[in-house]
GROMACS .gro file of C-alpha atoms in nm:
model
  228
    1UNK     CA    1  -5.091   1.591   1.570
    2UNK     CA    2  -4.762   1.753   1.667
    3UNK     CA    3  -4.763   1.556   1.996
    4UNK     CA    4  -4.812   1.229   1.806
    5UNK     CA    5  -4.535   1.316   1.559
    6UNK     CA    6  -4.296   1.399   1.844
    7UNK     CA    7  -4.379   1.074   2.020
    8UNK     CA    8  -4.331   0.872   1.701
    9UNK     CA    9  -4.005   1.057   1.633
   10UNK     CA   10  -3.870   0.970   1.977
   11UNK     CA   11  -3.966   0.607   1.928
   12UNK     CA   12  -3.797   0.591   1.587
   13UNK     CA   13  -3.478   0.750   1.718
   14UNK     CA   14  -3.467   0.514   2.016
   15UNK     CA   15  -3.533   0.215   1.790
   16UNK     CA   16  -3.258   0.325   1.546
   17UNK     CA   17  -3.011   0.377   1.832
   18UNK     CA   18  -3.090   0.026   1.956
   19UNK     CA   19  -3.047  -0.121   1.606
   20UNK     CA   20  -2.713   0.057   1.556
   21UNK     CA   21  -2.582  -0.075   1.886
   22UNK     CA   22  -2.716  -0.426   1.839
   23UNK     CA   23  -2.598  -0.462   1.478
   24UNK     CA   24  -2.245  -0.326   1.527
   25UNK     CA   25  -1.970  -0.587   1.490
   26UNK     CA   26  -1.770  -0.616   1.813
   27UNK     CA   27  -1.555  -0.894   1.961
   28UNK     CA   28  -1.865  -1.016   2.148
   29UNK     CA   29  -2.081  -1.033   1.834
   30UNK     CA   30  -2.135  -1.353   1.639
   31UNK     CA   31  -1.987  -1.199   1.324
   32UNK     CA   32  -1.655  -1.139   1.498
   33UNK     CA   33  -1.566  -1.508   1.475
   34UNK     CA   34  -1.536  -1.484   1.097
   35UNK     CA   35  -1.238  -1.249   1.124
   36UNK     CA   36  -0.881  -1.373   1.161
   37UNK     CA   37  -0.837  -1.132   1.449
   38UNK     CA   38  -1.064  -0.871   1.607
   39UNK     CA   39  -0.902  -0.698   1.904
   40UNK     CA   40  -1.059  -0.592   2.230
   41UNK     CA   41  -1.276  -0.285   2.201
   42UNK     CA   42  -1.312  -0.297   1.821
   43UNK     CA   43  -1.637  -0.159   1.680
   44UNK     CA   44  -1.745  -0.188   1.318
   45UNK     CA   45  -2.039   0.050   1.304
   46UNK     CA   46  -2.378  -0.031   1.158
   47UNK     CA   47  -2.474  -0.011   0.877
   48UNK     CA   48  -2.164  -0.180   0.744
   49UNK     CA   49  -2.043  -0.166   0.386
   50UNK     CA   50  -1.935  -0.472   0.188
   51UNK     CA   51  -1.722  -0.693   0.412
   52UNK     CA   52  -1.589  -1.026   0.292
   53UNK     CA   53  -1.277  -1.239   0.317
   54UNK     CA   54  -1.291  -1.187   0.694
   55UNK     CA   55  -1.054  -1.473   0.770
   56UNK     CA   56  -0.778  -1.273   0.596
   57UNK     CA   57  -0.859  -0.949   0.783
   58UNK     CA   58  -0.703  -0.843   1.116
   59UNK     CA   59  -0.818  -0.539   1.317
   60UNK     CA   60  -0.627  -0.431   1.626
   61UNK     CA   61  -0.771  -0.336   1.966
   62UNK     CA   62  -0.981  -0.025   2.021
   63UNK     CA   63  -1.017   0.056   1.652
   64UNK     CA   64  -1.337   0.224   1.536
   65UNK     CA   65  -1.465   0.158   1.185
   66UNK     CA   66  -1.728   0.408   1.074
   67UNK     CA   67  -2.061   0.350   0.904
   68UNK     CA   68  -2.076   0.210   0.549
   69UNK     CA   69  -1.707   0.122   0.543
   70UNK     CA   70  -1.618  -0.160   0.303
   71UNK     CA   71  -1.328  -0.389   0.396
   72UNK     CA   72  -1.255  -0.680   0.166
   73UNK     CA   73  -0.987  -0.938   0.099
   74UNK     CA   74  -0.985  -1.101  -0.243
   75UNK     CA   75  -1.207  -1.068  -0.548
   76UNK     CA   76  -1.516  -1.204  -0.376
   77UNK     CA   77  -1.646  -1.432  -0.102
   78UNK     CA   78  -1.548  -1.798  -0.093
   79UNK     CA   79  -1.199  -1.766  -0.248
   80UNK     CA   80  -0.901  -1.935  -0.079
   81UNK     CA   81  -0.635  -1.664  -0.039
   82UNK     CA   82  -0.368  -1.873   0.132
   83UNK     CA   83  -0.235  -1.893   0.488
   84UNK     CA   84  -0.142  -1.529   0.553
   85UNK     CA   85  -0.356  -1.230   0.641
   86UNK     CA   86  -0.404  -0.968   0.367
   87UNK     CA   87  -0.564  -0.664   0.532
   88UNK     CA   88  -0.413  -0.559   0.865
   89UNK     CA   89  -0.546  -0.256   1.053
   90UNK     CA   90  -0.360  -0.167   1.371
   91UNK     CA   91  -0.486  -0.072   1.715
   92UNK     CA   92  -0.635   0.261   1.810
   93UNK     CA   93  -0.731   0.349   1.451
   94UNK     CA   94  -1.036   0.536   1.327
   95UNK     CA   95  -1.161   0.462   0.974
   96UNK     CA   96  -1.395   0.733   0.844
   97UNK     CA   97  -1.744   0.657   0.720
   98UNK     CA   98  -1.789   0.548   0.360
   99UNK     CA   99  -1.423   0.447   0.318
  100UNK     CA  100  -1.310   0.144   0.117
  101UNK     CA  101  -1.014  -0.082   0.199
  102UNK     CA  102  -0.975  -0.334  -0.081
  103UNK     CA  103  -0.693  -0.587  -0.038
  104UNK     CA  104  -0.568  -0.864  -0.265
  105UNK     CA  105  -0.202  -0.907  -0.166
  106UNK     CA  106  -0.110  -0.692   0.136
  107UNK     CA  107  -0.247  -0.376   0.300
  108UNK     CA  108  -0.079  -0.287   0.628
  109UNK     CA  109  -0.221   0.006   0.827
  110UNK     CA  110  -0.024   0.088   1.143
  111UNK     CA  111  -0.145   0.182   1.488
  112UNK     CA  112  -0.328   0.508   1.560
  113UNK     CA  113  -0.399   0.584   1.194
  114UNK     CA  114  -0.699   0.813   1.145
  115UNK     CA  115  -0.880   0.868   0.817
  116UNK     CA  116  -1.144   1.113   0.709
  117UNK     CA  117  -1.456   0.987   0.530
  118UNK     CA  118  -1.459   0.835   0.181
  119UNK     CA  119  -1.093   0.733   0.171
  120UNK     CA  120  -1.004   0.461  -0.082
  121UNK     CA  121  -0.709   0.226  -0.018
  122UNK     CA  122  -0.623  -0.058  -0.255
  123UNK     CA  123  -0.327  -0.275  -0.347
  124UNK     CA  124  -0.464  -0.367  -0.691
  125UNK     CA  125  -0.489  -0.173  -1.016
  126UNK     CA  126  -0.587  -0.239  -1.374
  127UNK     CA  127  -0.320  -0.285  -1.639
  128UNK     CA  128  -0.300  -0.156  -1.995
  129UNK     CA  129  -0.055  -0.406  -2.145
  130UNK     CA  130  -0.274  -0.503  -2.442
  131UNK     CA  131  -0.414  -0.196  -2.621
  132UNK     CA  132  -0.669  -0.412  -2.806
  133UNK     CA  133  -0.824  -0.582  -2.501
  134UNK     CA  134  -1.076  -0.395  -2.287
  135UNK     CA  135  -0.899  -0.276  -1.972
  136UNK     CA  136  -1.157  -0.435  -1.746
  137UNK     CA  137  -1.081  -0.778  -1.902
  138UNK     CA  138  -0.704  -0.760  -1.846
  139UNK     CA  139  -0.568  -0.934  -1.539
  140UNK     CA  140  -0.496  -0.672  -1.268
  141UNK     CA  141  -0.163  -0.624  -1.093
  142UNK     CA  142  -0.103  -0.619  -0.717
  143UNK     CA  143   0.155  -0.429  -0.512
  144UNK     CA  144   0.163  -0.407  -0.129
  145UNK     CA  145   0.050  -0.092   0.053
  146UNK     CA  146   0.182   0.027   0.388
  147UNK     CA  147   0.066   0.324   0.599
  148UNK     CA  148   0.286   0.413   0.896
  149UNK     CA  149   0.160   0.444   1.252
  150UNK     CA  150   0.028   0.777   1.370
  151UNK     CA  151  -0.063   0.901   1.022
  152UNK     CA  152  -0.369   1.098   0.914
  153UNK     CA  153  -0.539   1.037   0.578
  154UNK     CA  154  -0.763   1.325   0.469
  155UNK     CA  155  -1.114   1.308   0.326
  156UNK     CA  156  -1.142   1.154  -0.020
  157UNK     CA  157  -0.774   1.058  -0.049
  158UNK     CA  158  -0.689   0.765  -0.277
  159UNK     CA  159  -0.399   0.537  -0.181
  160UNK     CA  160  -0.285   0.335  -0.482
  161UNK     CA  161  -0.091   0.006  -0.511
  162UNK     CA  162   0.277   0.015  -0.420
  163UNK     CA  163   0.241   0.310  -0.182
  164UNK     CA  164   0.448   0.321   0.137
  165UNK     CA  165   0.373   0.611   0.372
  166UNK     CA  166   0.606   0.670   0.667
  167UNK     CA  167   0.512   0.723   1.030
  168UNK     CA  168   0.337   1.035   1.158
  169UNK     CA  169   0.256   1.160   0.808
  170UNK     CA  170  -0.038   1.359   0.673
  171UNK     CA  171  -0.213   1.294   0.342
  172UNK     CA  172  -0.417   1.593   0.229
  173UNK     CA  173  -0.782   1.553   0.136
  174UNK     CA  174  -0.836   1.452  -0.226
  175UNK     CA  175  -0.473   1.350  -0.283
  176UNK     CA  176  -0.399   1.062  -0.521
  177UNK     CA  177  -0.099   0.885  -0.368
  178UNK     CA  178   0.146   0.645  -0.527
  179UNK     CA  179   0.510   0.585  -0.431
  180UNK     CA  180   0.726   0.591  -0.119
  181UNK     CA  181   0.719   0.876   0.132
  182UNK     CA  182   0.940   0.922   0.441
  183UNK     CA  183   0.833   0.963   0.803
  184UNK     CA  184   0.689   1.301   0.909
  185UNK     CA  185   0.576   1.405   0.561
  186UNK     CA  186   0.287   1.619   0.445
  187UNK     CA  187   0.167   1.470   0.116
  188UNK     CA  188  -0.069   1.655  -0.118
  189UNK     CA  189  -0.175   1.690  -0.480
  190UNK     CA  190  -0.267   1.488  -0.788
  191UNK     CA  191  -0.035   1.310  -0.830
  192UNK     CA  192   0.070   1.350  -0.468
  193UNK     CA  193   0.413   1.472  -0.361
  194UNK     CA  194   0.579   1.578  -0.037
  195UNK     CA  195   0.502   1.945   0.029
  196UNK     CA  196   0.644   1.964   0.384
  197UNK     CA  197   0.869   1.756   0.606
  198UNK     CA  198   0.993   1.754   0.962
  199UNK     CA  199   1.365   1.708   1.021
  200UNK     CA  200   1.576   1.736   1.338
  201UNK     CA  201   1.722   2.086   1.361
  202UNK     CA  202   1.498   2.229   1.090
  203UNK     CA  203   1.153   2.146   1.224
  204UNK     CA  204   0.877   2.165   0.963
  205UNK     CA  205   1.010   2.284   0.628
  206UNK     CA  206   0.962   2.253   0.254
  207UNK     CA  207   1.162   1.972   0.089
  208UNK     CA  208   1.385   2.226  -0.085
  209UNK     CA  209   1.497   2.374   0.250
  210UNK     CA  210   1.752   2.099   0.297
  211UNK     CA  211   1.923   2.194  -0.029
  212UNK     CA  212   1.942   2.558   0.086
  213UNK     CA  213   2.088   2.473   0.428
  214UNK     CA  214   2.464   2.566   0.445
  215UNK     CA  215   2.700   2.273   0.493
  216UNK     CA  216   2.892   2.458   0.769
  217UNK     CA  217   2.806   2.758   0.987
  218UNK     CA  218   2.953   3.098   0.897
  219UNK     CA  219   3.282   3.192   1.066
  220UNK     CA  220   3.266   3.454   1.346
  221UNK     CA  221   3.288   3.817   1.235
  222UNK     CA  222   3.141   3.725   0.900
  223UNK     CA  223   3.468   3.581   0.759
  224UNK     CA  224   3.453   3.252   0.567
  225UNK     CA  225   3.529   2.946   0.772
  226UNK     CA  226   3.880   2.811   0.702
  227UNK     CA  227   3.906   2.496   0.495
  228UNK     CA  228   4.008   2.190   0.692
   0.00000   0.00000   0.00000
Protein backbone atom coordinates (compact mmCIF):
# COMPACT_ATOMS: atom_id res chain seq x y z
CA UNK A 1 0.00 0.00 0.00
CA UNK A 2 2.81 2.41 0.83
CA UNK A 3 4.32 1.82 -2.65
CA UNK A 4 0.98 2.65 -4.29
CA UNK A 5 0.56 5.79 -2.17
CA UNK A 6 4.07 6.96 -3.06
CA UNK A 7 3.43 6.35 -6.75
CA UNK A 8 0.11 8.20 -6.63
CA UNK A 9 1.75 11.03 -4.69
CA UNK A 10 4.45 11.43 -7.32
CA UNK A 11 1.84 11.47 -10.07
CA UNK A 12 -0.24 14.10 -8.27
CA UNK A 13 2.78 16.33 -7.67
CA UNK A 14 3.89 16.04 -11.29
CA UNK A 15 0.35 16.74 -12.50
CA UNK A 16 0.07 19.80 -10.21
CA UNK A 17 3.46 21.12 -11.35
CA UNK A 18 2.30 20.76 -14.96
CA UNK A 19 -1.00 22.54 -14.22
CA UNK A 20 0.77 25.41 -12.43
CA UNK A 21 3.12 25.90 -15.37
CA UNK A 22 0.45 25.56 -18.02
CA UNK A 23 -2.09 27.82 -16.29
CA UNK A 24 0.31 30.66 -15.40
CA UNK A 25 -0.31 33.89 -17.34
CA UNK A 26 2.77 34.82 -19.37
CA UNK A 27 3.27 36.97 -22.49
CA UNK A 28 2.93 33.79 -24.57
CA UNK A 29 -0.38 32.77 -22.97
CA UNK A 30 -3.74 33.54 -24.53
CA UNK A 31 -4.82 35.54 -21.48
CA UNK A 32 -1.94 37.97 -21.93
CA UNK A 33 -3.70 39.65 -24.84
CA UNK A 34 -6.37 41.03 -22.53
CA UNK A 35 -3.83 43.21 -20.71
CA UNK A 36 -2.87 46.68 -21.91
CA UNK A 37 0.76 45.70 -21.54
CA UNK A 38 2.49 42.55 -20.28
CA UNK A 39 6.27 42.79 -20.50
CA UNK A 40 8.75 40.11 -21.46
CA UNK A 41 9.31 37.52 -18.77
CA UNK A 42 6.19 38.37 -16.74
CA UNK A 43 4.61 35.49 -14.84
CA UNK A 44 1.27 35.65 -13.05
CA UNK A 45 1.30 32.44 -11.03
CA UNK A 46 -1.51 29.91 -10.90
CA UNK A 47 -3.91 29.83 -9.17
CA UNK A 48 -4.67 33.48 -9.80
CA UNK A 49 -6.90 35.65 -7.66
CA UNK A 50 -9.62 37.91 -9.08
CA UNK A 51 -8.24 39.69 -12.15
CA UNK A 52 -10.40 42.00 -14.22
CA UNK A 53 -10.15 45.28 -16.11
CA UNK A 54 -7.03 43.89 -17.79
CA UNK A 55 -7.04 46.48 -20.57
CA UNK A 56 -6.32 49.14 -17.91
CA UNK A 57 -3.50 47.12 -16.28
CA UNK A 58 0.19 47.33 -17.26
CA UNK A 59 2.88 45.00 -15.88
CA UNK A 60 6.53 45.61 -16.70
CA UNK A 61 9.11 43.04 -17.83
CA UNK A 62 10.37 40.25 -15.58
CA UNK A 63 7.80 40.87 -12.85
CA UNK A 64 6.60 37.89 -10.83
CA UNK A 65 3.07 37.90 -9.42
CA UNK A 66 2.54 35.26 -6.75
CA UNK A 67 -0.30 32.81 -6.30
CA UNK A 68 -3.82 34.05 -5.47
CA UNK A 69 -2.95 37.69 -6.13
CA UNK A 70 -5.94 39.84 -7.12
CA UNK A 71 -5.33 42.75 -9.51
CA UNK A 72 -8.33 44.74 -10.63
CA UNK A 73 -9.20 47.99 -12.36
CA UNK A 74 -12.67 49.39 -11.80
CA UNK A 75 -15.67 48.19 -9.83
CA UNK A 76 -16.20 45.09 -11.95
CA UNK A 77 -15.75 43.53 -15.38
CA UNK A 78 -17.22 45.20 -18.45
CA UNK A 79 -16.95 48.84 -17.29
CA UNK A 80 -15.41 51.46 -19.62
CA UNK A 81 -12.71 53.23 -17.58
CA UNK A 82 -11.49 55.64 -20.24
CA UNK A 83 -8.35 55.84 -22.40
CA UNK A 84 -5.61 55.72 -19.74
CA UNK A 85 -4.19 52.82 -17.77
CA UNK A 86 -5.12 52.65 -14.07
CA UNK A 87 -2.87 50.01 -12.50
CA UNK A 88 0.80 50.18 -13.48
CA UNK A 89 3.32 47.72 -12.03
CA UNK A 90 6.93 48.30 -13.07
CA UNK A 91 9.60 45.88 -14.22
CA UNK A 92 11.50 43.49 -12.00
CA UNK A 93 8.84 43.50 -9.27
CA UNK A 94 7.72 40.65 -7.05
CA UNK A 95 4.16 40.71 -5.70
CA UNK A 96 3.69 38.35 -2.74
CA UNK A 97 1.03 35.65 -2.70
CA UNK A 98 -2.47 36.57 -1.59
CA UNK A 99 -1.95 40.31 -2.16
CA UNK A 100 -4.64 42.62 -3.53
CA UNK A 101 -4.09 45.60 -5.84
CA UNK A 102 -7.41 47.35 -6.36
CA UNK A 103 -7.34 50.38 -8.67
CA UNK A 104 -10.06 52.82 -9.68
CA UNK A 105 -8.16 56.01 -10.57
CA UNK A 106 -4.38 55.49 -10.47
CA UNK A 107 -1.99 53.04 -8.79
CA UNK A 108 1.63 53.41 -9.87
CA UNK A 109 4.16 50.86 -8.57
CA UNK A 110 7.74 51.56 -9.64
CA UNK A 111 10.44 49.19 -10.82
CA UNK A 112 12.00 46.57 -8.53
CA UNK A 113 9.32 46.86 -5.85
CA UNK A 114 9.01 43.73 -3.71
CA UNK A 115 6.09 42.93 -1.43
CA UNK A 116 5.55 40.28 1.19
CA UNK A 117 2.36 38.20 1.11
CA UNK A 118 -1.13 39.56 1.82
CA UNK A 119 -0.38 43.21 1.06
CA UNK A 120 -3.40 45.38 0.22
CA UNK A 121 -3.03 48.42 -2.05
CA UNK A 122 -6.01 50.55 -3.07
CA UNK A 123 -6.74 54.05 -4.33
CA UNK A 124 -10.38 54.02 -3.17
CA UNK A 125 -11.97 54.36 0.25
CA UNK A 126 -15.44 54.67 1.71
CA UNK A 127 -16.72 58.05 2.84
CA UNK A 128 -18.72 59.04 5.90
CA UNK A 129 -20.27 62.30 4.69
CA UNK A 130 -23.87 61.39 5.54
CA UNK A 131 -24.18 59.97 9.07
CA UNK A 132 -27.67 58.63 8.30
CA UNK A 133 -26.78 56.63 5.17
CA UNK A 134 -25.09 53.24 5.50
CA UNK A 135 -21.39 53.67 4.73
CA UNK A 136 -21.44 50.93 2.13
CA UNK A 137 -24.13 52.84 0.17
CA UNK A 138 -22.21 56.13 0.03
CA UNK A 139 -20.24 56.84 -3.12
CA UNK A 140 -16.53 56.12 -2.46
CA UNK A 141 -13.69 58.58 -3.02
CA UNK A 142 -10.55 57.98 -5.08
CA UNK A 143 -7.02 59.36 -4.64
CA UNK A 144 -3.93 58.22 -6.60
CA UNK A 145 -1.32 55.94 -5.03
CA UNK A 146 2.37 55.89 -5.91
CA UNK A 147 5.11 53.54 -4.64
CA UNK A 148 8.67 54.49 -5.55
CA UNK A 149 11.11 52.18 -7.30
CA UNK A 150 13.25 49.88 -5.21
CA UNK A 151 10.88 49.82 -2.24
CA UNK A 152 9.93 46.89 -0.03
CA UNK A 153 6.40 46.46 1.34
CA UNK A 154 6.21 44.09 4.32
CA UNK A 155 3.72 41.30 4.94
CA UNK A 156 0.15 42.42 5.60
CA UNK A 157 0.80 46.13 5.01
CA UNK A 158 -2.16 48.24 3.86
CA UNK A 159 -1.53 51.13 1.46
CA UNK A 160 -4.47 53.54 1.49
CA UNK A 161 -5.67 56.13 -1.06
CA UNK A 162 -3.56 59.25 -1.46
CA UNK A 163 -0.33 57.56 -0.36
CA UNK A 164 2.95 58.50 -2.04
CA UNK A 165 5.98 56.47 -0.96
CA UNK A 166 9.43 57.61 -2.11
CA UNK A 167 12.15 55.51 -3.72
CA UNK A 168 14.11 52.84 -1.86
CA UNK A 169 11.75 52.88 1.13
CA UNK A 170 10.66 50.13 3.51
CA UNK A 171 7.12 49.65 4.81
CA UNK A 172 7.04 47.45 7.91
CA UNK A 173 4.76 44.44 8.07
CA UNK A 174 1.24 45.25 9.26
CA UNK A 175 1.63 49.02 8.75
CA UNK A 176 -1.43 51.04 7.72
CA UNK A 177 -0.05 53.74 5.42
CA UNK A 178 -1.60 57.01 4.34
CA UNK A 179 0.17 60.22 3.33
CA UNK A 180 3.41 61.27 1.65
CA UNK A 181 6.79 59.84 2.60
CA UNK A 182 10.24 60.86 1.26
CA UNK A 183 12.84 58.67 -0.43
CA UNK A 184 14.86 56.29 1.76
CA UNK A 185 12.31 56.08 4.56
CA UNK A 186 11.45 53.28 6.97
CA UNK A 187 7.70 53.49 7.57
CA UNK A 188 5.98 51.61 10.39
CA UNK A 189 2.98 51.65 12.71
CA UNK A 190 -0.78 52.16 12.75
CA UNK A 191 -1.17 54.82 11.53
CA UNK A 192 2.22 54.61 9.84
CA UNK A 193 4.95 57.22 10.28
CA UNK A 194 8.61 57.55 9.36
CA UNK A 195 10.74 55.85 12.02
CA UNK A 196 14.09 56.04 10.20
CA UNK A 197 15.56 57.91 7.24
CA UNK A 198 18.76 57.98 5.24
CA UNK A 199 20.35 61.35 4.56
CA UNK A 200 23.72 62.29 3.03
CA UNK A 201 26.26 62.82 5.81
CA UNK A 202 24.08 61.26 8.50
CA UNK A 203 23.40 57.83 7.03
CA UNK A 204 20.47 56.02 8.63
CA UNK A 205 19.00 58.02 11.50
CA UNK A 206 15.77 58.77 13.34
CA UNK A 207 13.78 61.73 11.95
CA UNK A 208 14.60 63.79 15.05
CA UNK A 209 18.35 63.49 14.41
CA UNK A 210 18.24 66.31 11.89
CA UNK A 211 16.85 68.68 14.52
CA UNK A 212 19.69 67.72 16.88
CA UNK A 213 22.43 68.23 14.28
CA UNK A 214 24.44 71.47 14.98
CA UNK A 215 24.17 74.14 12.31
CA UNK A 216 27.97 74.68 12.30
CA UNK A 217 30.89 72.59 13.56
CA UNK A 218 32.50 73.50 16.89
CA UNK A 219 35.51 75.83 16.75
CA UNK A 220 38.96 74.28 17.34
CA UNK A 221 40.07 74.04 20.98
CA UNK A 222 36.46 73.88 22.08
CA UNK A 223 35.85 77.66 21.71
CA UNK A 224 32.61 78.80 20.06
CA UNK A 225 32.89 79.55 16.37
CA UNK A 226 32.95 83.30 15.68
CA UNK A 227 29.82 84.85 14.24
CA UNK A 228 30.14 85.86 10.60
